[in-house]
Amino acid sequence: MKITDIKATTVAVPLEAPIRHSNGAHWGRFVRTIVEVVTDEGLSGWGEMGGGGSSAEEAICGLKPYLVGHDPVQLEQLRWKIMNPVGSLYNNRMQLHAAIEMACLDLAGKATGLRACDFLGGALREHVPFASYIFYRYADEASGKGGETAAEEIVAHAKALKAAHGFRTHKLKGGHFAPDHDIEVLRALAEAFPGDGLRLDPNSVWSVEEAIRVGQAIEGLNNEYFEDPTWGLEGMRRVRQFVRIPTATNAVVVNFEQLAQCIRHDLVDVVLLDTTFWGGLRQAHKGGQVLETFQYGAAVHSSGELGIQLASMLHLGAALPNLSFAADAHYHHLTDDIIKGGKLAYRDGGIDLPTGPGLGVDVDRDKLAQYAEHYRKVGGYTYDRDPGRPGWYSVFPERRYADPALKEIPQMEKAHG
């Protein structure tokens, strides 16, 4: 089996409502690049990465000279061909490799009848639990959804998510409003869901001192971990000295050099592994094996996925022995997907591992065309800007928090979004 072609298509899939975070916002849609790797046997394998547009598509297709003629089963060769250390100094191809590796694992599975997780050693679980992943949201006029800023509104949203999907862990994306607002909301969630796990993630935006203050204020709650309360490994080390909650990161341990420093100096307790940030499903799994060796916690990170990347997350979660936490997913915020059969279904607070070969999902080409056209219509957006706050940009540590009274995107920004 040999690769004969690589294709890339940018899509925009609508969200229920625009979701807000400390570093900007998702402006009512996820923009993703869908990668198709075609072989001489007529098989197609599918991968996915964040962002899109002509530059992303050209970057993927620009790797054709490296990959045409390559056997997609030779995954270790693939890694060295695309992202060897010296080449990456000049052109970081981590996420490009991740999307192509997803597609090659999909192809390898389709050629052999094996699932992607079987190339990692097999599945330890057939059902992966997920957290509710709650965001403050702008109101969406068309859907009538969103607009949650106050504690009681967030609790009502979380109750609806739990009723629909069965979540038993609730993660609040904080840092958008002033820290005391997040403390109030997290306490309200604890009161509303006694016995359920809690997480607070302000996306690294607080100073060390502010993070310590918040961490100590919520220590009495049923916290699973305190995720990226400040920026940098040294900042995380300092917070860990003063807060009696396990700390976690997806932002400052995203490669093996950083992982070695984290473990050697005992800097962070739990590492969230991402199948794109780490350069692929195999690399994320390898990171999990290192964490298992040193008895550190592992979790699965979400970077705004559609069904292809979600499938890769499920295969990672299925194969990790030390997956002691519910995985993250933005997935329930989507209104649709580009995979056949529609969105993967939540059951009892989690999602079943696909049973088909490879990733176990396939692309609906009509949906792919529909959301490629939607991207051409609405365009991309700037993830690190907030449509409700013209001229704002994030500064670490953040001192310019949003006003909780702002529930809708101003009309001028809607027109440009």
Short mmCIF file of C-alpha atoms in Angstrom, two decimals:
data_model
loop_
_atom_site.label_atom_id
_atom_site.label_comp_id
_atom_site.label_asym_id
_atom_site.label_seq_id
_atom_site.Cartn_x
_atom_site.Cartn_y
_atom_site.Cartn_z
CA MET A 1 0.00 0.00 0.00
CA LYS A 2 1.41 3.38 -1.05
CA ILE A 3 0.26 6.97 -0.65
CA THR A 4 -0.71 8.53 -3.97
CA ASP A 5 -2.34 11.81 -2.94
CA ILE A 6 -3.03 14.17 -0.01
CA LYS A 7 -5.96 16.58 0.08
CA ALA A 8 -6.92 19.28 2.58
CA THR A 9 -10.30 20.97 3.04
CA THR A 10 -11.15 23.77 5.45
CA VAL A 11 -14.57 23.61 7.09
CA ALA A 12 -16.52 25.79 9.52
CA VAL A 13 -19.06 23.96 11.69
CA PRO A 14 -21.47 26.06 13.79
CA LEU A 15 -21.56 26.06 17.59
CA GLU A 16 -24.74 26.41 19.64
CA ALA A 17 -23.44 29.81 20.76
CA PRO A 18 -20.11 31.70 20.77
CA ILE A 19 -17.93 30.47 23.63
CA ARG A 20 -15.68 32.76 25.66
CA HIS A 21 -12.28 32.16 27.27
CA SER A 22 -9.56 34.22 28.87
CA ASN A 23 -7.50 34.51 25.67
CA GLY A 24 -10.35 35.37 23.28
CA ALA A 25 -13.38 33.48 21.97
CA HIS A 26 -14.68 30.96 19.48
CA TRP A 27 -16.91 33.16 17.33
CA GLY A 28 -19.84 30.79 16.88
CA ARG A 29 -18.03 28.12 14.87
CA PHE A 30 -15.03 25.80 14.85
CA VAL A 31 -12.72 26.11 11.85
CA ARG A 32 -10.83 22.91 11.11
CA THR A 33 -8.73 21.47 8.30
CA ILE A 34 -9.80 18.00 7.20
CA VAL A 35 -6.99 15.91 5.69
CA GLU A 36 -7.56 13.02 3.29
CA VAL A 37 -4.71 10.64 2.48
CA VAL A 38 -5.38 8.44 -0.57
CA THR A 39 -3.60 5.17 -1.45
CA ASP A 40 -2.99 3.16 -4.58
CA GLU A 41 -5.56 0.63 -3.32
CA GLY A 42 -8.34 3.24 -3.44
CA LEU A 43 -8.57 3.66 0.32
CA SER A 44 -8.94 7.04 2.04
CA GLY A 45 -7.73 7.79 5.54
CA TRP A 46 -8.90 10.86 7.42
CA GLY A 47 -7.17 13.31 9.76
CA GLU A 48 -7.96 16.68 11.29
CA MET A 49 -6.18 19.73 12.65
CA GLY A 50 -7.18 23.11 14.06
CA GLY A 51 -7.47 26.26 11.98
CA GLY A 52 -7.74 26.46 8.24
CA GLY A 53 -7.69 28.51 5.11
CA SER A 54 -5.31 28.53 2.19
CA SER A 55 -2.16 28.58 4.33
CA ALA A 56 -3.16 25.44 6.26
CA GLU A 57 -4.27 23.63 3.12
CA GLU A 58 -1.04 24.58 1.31
CA ALA A 59 1.06 23.43 4.28
CA ILE A 60 -0.58 20.00 4.22
CA CYS A 61 -0.40 19.60 0.45
CA GLY A 62 3.18 20.90 0.50
CA LEU A 63 4.20 17.64 2.20
CA LYS A 64 3.30 15.56 -0.86
CA PRO A 65 6.94 15.27 -2.00
CA TYR A 66 7.76 13.69 1.38
CA LEU A 67 4.85 11.27 1.36
CA VAL A 68 3.81 10.16 -2.13
CA GLY A 69 4.98 6.55 -2.34
CA HIS A 70 5.16 6.14 1.45
CA ASP A 71 3.56 3.07 3.05
CA PRO A 72 1.11 4.50 5.63
CA VAL A 73 1.66 1.52 7.92
CA GLN A 74 5.26 2.68 8.46
CA LEU A 75 4.33 5.17 11.16
CA GLU A 76 7.77 5.60 12.72
CA GLN A 77 9.27 6.38 9.32
CA LEU A 78 6.45 8.89 8.84
CA ARG A 79 7.41 10.68 12.06
CA TRP A 80 11.04 11.09 11.05
CA LYS A 81 10.23 12.09 7.48
CA ILE A 82 7.99 14.95 8.63
CA MET A 83 9.20 16.21 11.99
CA ASN A 84 12.78 15.27 12.69
CA PRO A 85 14.30 17.67 15.28
CA VAL A 86 16.61 19.63 12.98
CA GLY A 87 13.98 20.10 10.27
CA SER A 88 11.51 21.29 12.87
CA LEU A 89 13.85 24.13 13.83
CA TYR A 90 13.04 25.70 10.48
CA ASN A 91 9.44 24.55 10.01
CA ASN A 92 7.46 23.18 12.96
CA ARG A 93 5.33 20.42 11.49
CA MET A 94 3.95 18.94 14.72
CA GLN A 95 0.27 19.47 13.98
CA LEU A 96 0.67 18.75 10.27
CA HIS A 97 2.19 15.41 11.22
CA ALA A 98 -0.60 14.80 13.74
CA ALA A 99 -3.30 15.14 11.08
CA ILE A 100 -1.42 13.01 8.56
CA GLU A 101 -0.61 10.36 11.17
CA MET A 102 -4.32 10.19 12.10
CA ALA A 103 -5.08 9.51 8.44
CA CYS A 104 -2.31 6.92 8.17
CA LEU A 105 -3.49 5.10 11.30
CA ASP A 106 -6.96 5.15 9.76
CA LEU A 107 -5.55 3.66 6.56
CA ALA A 108 -3.46 1.07 8.41
CA GLY A 109 -6.56 -0.01 10.29
CA LYS A 110 -8.69 -0.20 7.16
CA ALA A 111 -6.01 -2.29 5.44
CA THR A 112 -5.64 -4.75 8.34
CA GLY A 113 -9.04 -4.69 10.03
CA LEU A 114 -7.50 -3.34 13.24
CA ARG A 115 -8.58 -0.29 15.22
CA ALA A 116 -6.21 2.64 15.75
CA CYS A 117 -5.86 1.79 19.45
CA ASP A 118 -4.66 -1.71 18.48
CA PHE A 119 -1.50 -0.10 17.04
CA LEU A 120 -0.93 1.34 20.53
CA GLY A 121 -1.26 -2.01 22.30
CA GLY A 122 -5.02 -2.38 22.34
CA ALA A 123 -8.00 -1.04 24.27
CA LEU A 124 -8.25 -1.23 28.06
CA ARG A 125 -11.73 0.30 27.98
CA GLU A 126 -14.50 0.52 25.40
CA HIS A 127 -16.14 3.61 26.91
CA VAL A 128 -14.31 6.86 27.67
CA PRO A 129 -15.80 9.25 30.28
CA PHE A 130 -15.95 12.99 29.53
CA ALA A 131 -16.30 16.19 31.55
CA SER A 132 -19.06 18.69 30.84
CA TYR A 133 -16.63 21.49 29.80
CA ILE A 134 -18.63 24.60 30.63
CA PHE A 135 -17.90 27.98 29.06
CA TYR A 136 -19.31 31.42 29.57
CA ARG A 137 -21.14 32.04 26.29
CA TYR A 138 -22.43 34.93 24.28
CA ALA A 139 -26.13 34.72 23.40
CA ASP A 140 -26.94 33.38 19.94
CA GLU A 141 -30.07 34.97 18.47
CA ALA A 142 -30.76 32.21 15.94
CA SER A 143 -30.56 29.26 18.33
CA GLY A 144 -31.75 31.06 21.45
CA LYS A 145 -28.85 29.41 23.29
CA GLY A 146 -26.03 30.92 25.30
CA GLY A 147 -25.78 34.14 27.27
CA GLU A 148 -24.59 32.44 30.48
CA THR A 149 -22.47 34.66 32.72
CA ALA A 150 -24.00 34.59 36.24
CA ALA A 151 -23.53 31.66 38.62
CA GLU A 152 -27.18 30.62 38.45
CA GLU A 153 -27.07 30.67 34.63
CA ILE A 154 -23.96 28.49 34.54
CA VAL A 155 -25.53 26.04 37.00
CA ALA A 156 -28.68 25.82 34.87
CA HIS A 157 -26.55 25.17 31.79
CA ALA A 158 -24.58 22.47 33.64
CA LYS A 159 -27.79 20.81 34.82
CA ALA A 160 -29.07 20.69 31.24
CA LEU A 161 -25.79 19.14 30.06
CA LYS A 162 -25.87 16.55 32.82
CA ALA A 163 -29.48 15.68 32.06
CA ALA A 164 -28.68 15.26 28.36
CA HIS A 165 -25.31 13.49 28.61
CA GLY A 166 -24.83 12.17 32.16
CA PHE A 167 -21.66 14.10 33.00
CA ARG A 168 -20.25 13.54 36.50
CA THR A 169 -17.32 15.93 36.20
CA HIS A 170 -17.77 19.66 35.52
CA LYS A 171 -14.95 21.79 34.15
CA LEU A 172 -15.33 25.58 34.15
CA LYS A 173 -13.33 27.58 31.62
CA GLY A 174 -12.48 30.56 33.79
CA GLY A 175 -10.26 33.62 33.51
CA HIS A 176 -12.65 35.56 31.29
CA PHE A 177 -14.18 37.46 34.20
CA ALA A 178 -12.43 38.60 37.39
CA PRO A 179 -11.21 35.72 39.60
CA ASP A 180 -13.81 36.25 42.33
CA HIS A 181 -16.54 35.62 39.75
CA ASP A 182 -15.02 32.23 38.91
CA ILE A 183 -14.80 31.39 42.62
CA GLU A 184 -18.50 32.20 43.02
CA VAL A 185 -19.46 30.09 39.99
CA LEU A 186 -17.35 27.10 41.04
CA ARG A 187 -18.84 27.17 44.54
CA ALA A 188 -22.32 27.26 43.01
CA LEU A 189 -21.47 24.23 40.85
CA ALA A 190 -20.19 22.38 43.93
CA GLU A 191 -23.44 23.09 45.76
CA ALA A 192 -25.56 22.05 42.77
CA PHE A 193 -23.67 18.79 42.12
CA PRO A 194 -22.57 17.27 45.44
CA GLY A 195 -20.21 14.36 44.84
CA ASP A 196 -19.37 15.34 41.26
CA GLY A 197 -15.81 16.27 40.35
CA LEU A 198 -14.86 19.88 39.62
CA ARG A 199 -12.12 21.56 37.59
CA LEU A 200 -11.22 25.20 37.05
CA ASP A 201 -9.10 26.25 34.06
CA PRO A 202 -8.37 29.98 33.49
CA ASN A 203 -6.04 29.27 30.53
CA SER A 204 -2.89 30.43 32.37
CA VAL A 205 -4.02 34.05 32.63
CA TRP A 206 -3.56 34.73 36.37
CA SER A 207 -0.42 35.83 38.14
CA VAL A 208 1.14 33.33 40.51
CA GLU A 209 -0.16 35.27 43.48
CA GLU A 210 -3.71 35.49 42.10
CA ALA A 211 -3.65 31.79 41.25
CA ILE A 212 -2.60 30.96 44.81
CA ARG A 213 -5.41 33.12 46.20
CA VAL A 214 -8.02 31.43 44.00
CA GLY A 215 -6.64 27.95 44.64
CA GLN A 216 -6.78 28.42 48.39
CA ALA A 217 -10.33 29.81 48.12
CA ILE A 218 -11.60 26.65 46.39
CA GLU A 219 -9.51 24.06 48.27
CA GLY A 220 -12.52 22.76 50.18
CA LEU A 221 -14.41 21.77 47.02
CA ASN A 222 -14.25 18.38 45.30
CA ASN A 223 -11.50 19.46 42.91
CA GLU A 224 -9.96 16.87 40.60
CA TYR A 225 -7.22 19.30 39.60
CA PHE A 226 -6.41 23.00 39.13
CA GLU A 227 -5.56 23.44 35.44
CA ASP A 228 -3.09 26.04 34.11
CA PRO A 229 -3.86 28.69 36.74
CA THR A 230 -0.72 30.57 35.70
CA TRP A 231 1.79 30.53 32.85
CA GLY A 232 5.04 28.57 32.67
CA LEU A 233 6.61 25.65 34.46
CA GLU A 234 8.20 27.90 37.06
CA GLY A 235 4.90 29.64 37.70
CA MET A 236 3.16 26.28 38.06
CA ARG A 237 5.88 25.12 40.48
CA ARG A 238 5.31 28.15 42.69
CA VAL A 239 1.52 27.69 42.72
CA ARG A 240 1.95 24.01 43.62
CA GLN A 241 3.94 24.98 46.73
CA PHE A 242 0.99 26.85 48.23
CA VAL A 243 -2.18 25.15 46.94
CA ARG A 244 -3.36 21.72 48.13
CA ILE A 245 -5.07 20.77 44.87
CA PRO A 246 -3.34 18.65 42.21
CA THR A 247 -2.19 20.92 39.42
CA ALA A 248 -2.60 20.15 35.72
CA THR A 249 -1.45 21.54 32.38
CA ASN A 250 -2.11 21.24 28.68
CA ALA A 251 -0.20 24.43 27.85
CA VAL A 252 3.36 24.14 29.18
CA VAL A 253 4.04 20.39 28.87
CA VAL A 254 3.42 19.56 25.22
CA ASN A 255 6.61 17.73 24.24
CA PHE A 256 9.08 15.28 25.70
CA GLU A 257 11.71 17.85 26.67
CA GLN A 258 9.13 19.71 28.75
CA LEU A 259 7.83 16.43 30.15
CA ALA A 260 11.32 15.45 31.31
CA GLN A 261 11.76 18.77 33.12
CA CYS A 262 8.29 18.50 34.64
CA ILE A 263 9.01 15.07 36.10
CA ARG A 264 12.62 15.72 37.07
CA HIS A 265 11.72 18.83 39.07
CA ASP A 266 8.21 17.73 40.18
CA LEU A 267 6.52 20.77 38.66
CA VAL A 268 2.96 19.69 37.69
CA ASP A 269 0.85 16.73 38.84
CA VAL A 270 -1.35 15.92 35.82
CA VAL A 271 -0.56 16.31 32.11
CA LEU A 272 -3.38 16.63 29.58
CA LEU A 273 -2.32 14.85 26.40
CA ASP A 274 -3.53 16.20 23.05
CA THR A 275 -3.49 14.17 19.85
CA THR A 276 -2.55 17.27 17.84
CA PHE A 277 -0.42 19.38 20.20
CA TRP A 278 1.91 16.44 20.87
CA GLY A 279 2.35 15.73 17.17
CA GLY A 280 0.03 12.77 16.87
CA LEU A 281 -1.87 9.99 18.59
CA ARG A 282 1.23 7.80 18.97
CA GLN A 283 3.27 10.60 20.53
CA ALA A 284 0.48 11.45 22.99
CA HIS A 285 0.25 7.79 23.97
CA LYS A 286 4.01 7.61 24.43
CA GLY A 287 3.78 10.64 26.72
CA GLY A 288 1.16 8.75 28.72
CA GLN A 289 3.50 5.78 29.08
CA VAL A 290 6.21 8.05 30.51
CA LEU A 291 3.69 9.51 32.97
CA GLU A 292 2.64 5.98 33.97
CA THR A 293 6.26 5.03 34.68
CA PHE A 294 6.69 7.92 37.11
CA GLN A 295 3.14 7.65 38.51
CA TYR A 296 1.95 11.03 37.29
CA GLY A 297 -1.65 11.58 36.22
CA ALA A 298 -2.70 11.58 32.56
CA ALA A 299 -5.80 13.07 30.99
CA VAL A 300 -7.03 13.73 27.45
CA HIS A 301 -7.11 17.34 26.23
CA SER A 302 -9.56 18.91 23.79
CA SER A 303 -8.49 21.51 21.25
CA GLY A 304 -11.88 22.12 19.60
CA GLU A 305 -12.47 18.90 17.71
CA LEU A 306 -14.80 17.52 15.11
CA GLY A 307 -15.52 13.81 14.90
CA ILE A 308 -12.21 12.73 13.35
CA GLN A 309 -10.06 14.19 16.10
CA LEU A 310 -12.60 13.10 18.70
CA ALA A 311 -12.15 9.53 17.44
CA SER A 312 -8.38 9.87 17.91
CA MET A 313 -9.04 11.11 21.47
CA LEU A 314 -11.23 8.08 22.13
CA HIS A 315 -8.51 5.71 20.92
CA LEU A 316 -5.98 7.49 23.14
CA GLY A 317 -8.29 7.30 26.14
CA ALA A 318 -9.01 3.64 25.45
CA ALA A 319 -5.33 2.70 25.42
CA LEU A 320 -4.01 4.74 28.39
CA PRO A 321 -3.64 2.58 31.54
CA ASN A 322 -3.37 5.69 33.73
CA LEU A 323 -6.42 7.56 32.44
CA SER A 324 -7.76 8.40 35.89
CA PHE A 325 -9.77 11.46 34.82
CA ALA A 326 -12.68 12.12 32.51
CA ALA A 327 -11.51 13.46 29.15
CA ASP A 328 -12.17 16.98 27.91
CA ALA A 329 -14.25 17.67 24.80
CA HIS A 330 -15.74 20.78 23.22
CA TYR A 331 -17.81 18.36 21.15
CA HIS A 332 -21.19 18.91 22.83
CA HIS A 333 -21.04 22.60 21.84
CA LEU A 334 -21.23 21.66 18.12
CA THR A 335 -24.52 21.64 16.24
CA ASP A 336 -23.35 19.09 13.63
CA ASP A 337 -20.36 17.13 12.35
CA ILE A 338 -18.82 16.04 9.06
CA ILE A 339 -18.79 12.30 9.83
CA LYS A 340 -21.27 9.74 8.54
CA GLY A 341 -24.19 9.14 10.86
CA GLY A 342 -23.93 12.55 12.49
CA LYS A 343 -22.35 13.38 15.81
CA LEU A 344 -21.01 10.59 18.01
CA ALA A 345 -23.45 10.02 20.87
CA TYR A 346 -22.79 10.55 24.55
CA ARG A 347 -23.92 7.75 26.86
CA ASP A 348 -23.76 7.75 30.65
CA GLY A 349 -21.31 10.65 30.76
CA GLY A 350 -18.99 9.30 28.07
CA ILE A 351 -18.65 8.11 24.48
CA ASP A 352 -18.17 4.54 23.28
CA LEU A 353 -14.99 3.67 21.43
CA PRO A 354 -15.78 3.22 17.71
CA THR A 355 -15.79 -0.43 16.68
CA GLY A 356 -14.81 -0.07 13.02
CA PRO A 357 -11.28 -0.39 11.64
CA GLY A 358 -8.84 2.51 11.83
CA LEU A 359 -10.33 5.50 13.60
CA GLY A 360 -13.75 3.90 13.24
CA VAL A 361 -15.40 6.96 11.71
CA ASP A 362 -15.77 7.99 8.08
CA VAL A 363 -16.41 11.33 6.43
CA ASP A 364 -19.75 12.24 4.92
CA ARG A 365 -18.60 13.94 1.71
CA ASP A 366 -21.85 15.88 1.38
CA LYS A 367 -21.37 17.31 4.88
CA LEU A 368 -17.73 18.04 4.08
CA ALA A 369 -18.83 20.03 1.02
CA GLN A 370 -21.62 21.77 3.00
CA TYR A 371 -19.29 23.01 5.73
CA ALA A 372 -16.50 23.86 3.28
CA GLU A 373 -19.03 26.13 1.61
CA HIS A 374 -20.03 27.52 5.00
CA TYR A 375 -16.37 28.36 5.62
CA ARG A 376 -16.19 30.18 2.30
CA LYS A 377 -19.29 32.14 3.33
CA VAL A 378 -18.40 33.08 6.93
CA GLY A 379 -14.59 32.84 6.87
CA GLY A 380 -12.30 32.28 9.78
CA TYR A 381 -11.93 34.27 12.97
CA THR A 382 -9.18 35.39 15.31
CA TYR A 383 -9.20 32.93 18.23
CA ASP A 384 -7.18 35.29 20.44
CA ARG A 385 -9.58 38.22 20.05
CA ASP A 386 -12.98 38.76 21.66
CA PRO A 387 -15.77 40.00 19.34
CA GLY A 388 -17.52 41.58 22.30
CA ARG A 389 -14.50 43.72 23.26
CA PRO A 390 -13.13 45.56 20.21
CA GLY A 391 -9.46 46.49 20.63
CA TRP A 392 -8.92 44.08 23.54
CA TYR A 393 -6.10 41.54 23.57
CA SER A 394 -4.90 39.20 26.29
CA VAL A 395 -1.94 40.12 28.48
CA PHE A 396 -0.47 37.69 31.06
CA PRO A 397 -1.32 38.21 33.86
CA GLU A 398 -4.70 39.56 32.77
CA ARG A 399 -6.04 42.60 34.58
CA ARG A 400 -8.63 43.67 32.00
CA TYR A 401 -11.45 41.22 32.60
CA ALA A 402 -14.78 41.23 30.81
CA ASP A 403 -17.90 42.72 32.34
CA PRO A 404 -20.40 39.98 33.33
CA ALA A 405 -23.21 42.28 32.16
CA LEU A 406 -21.98 41.84 28.55
CA LYS A 407 -24.05 38.90 27.32
CA GLU A 408 -24.29 39.56 23.58
CA ILE A 409 -21.84 40.41 20.82
CA PRO A 410 -22.33 44.01 19.66
CA GLN A 411 -24.13 44.25 16.32
CA MET A 412 -21.11 45.71 14.53
CA GLU A 413 -19.00 42.71 15.50
CA LYS A 414 -21.74 40.27 14.49
CA ALA A 415 -21.67 41.76 11.01
CA HIS A 416 -17.92 41.16 10.74
CA GLY A 417 -17.97 37.73 12.40
#
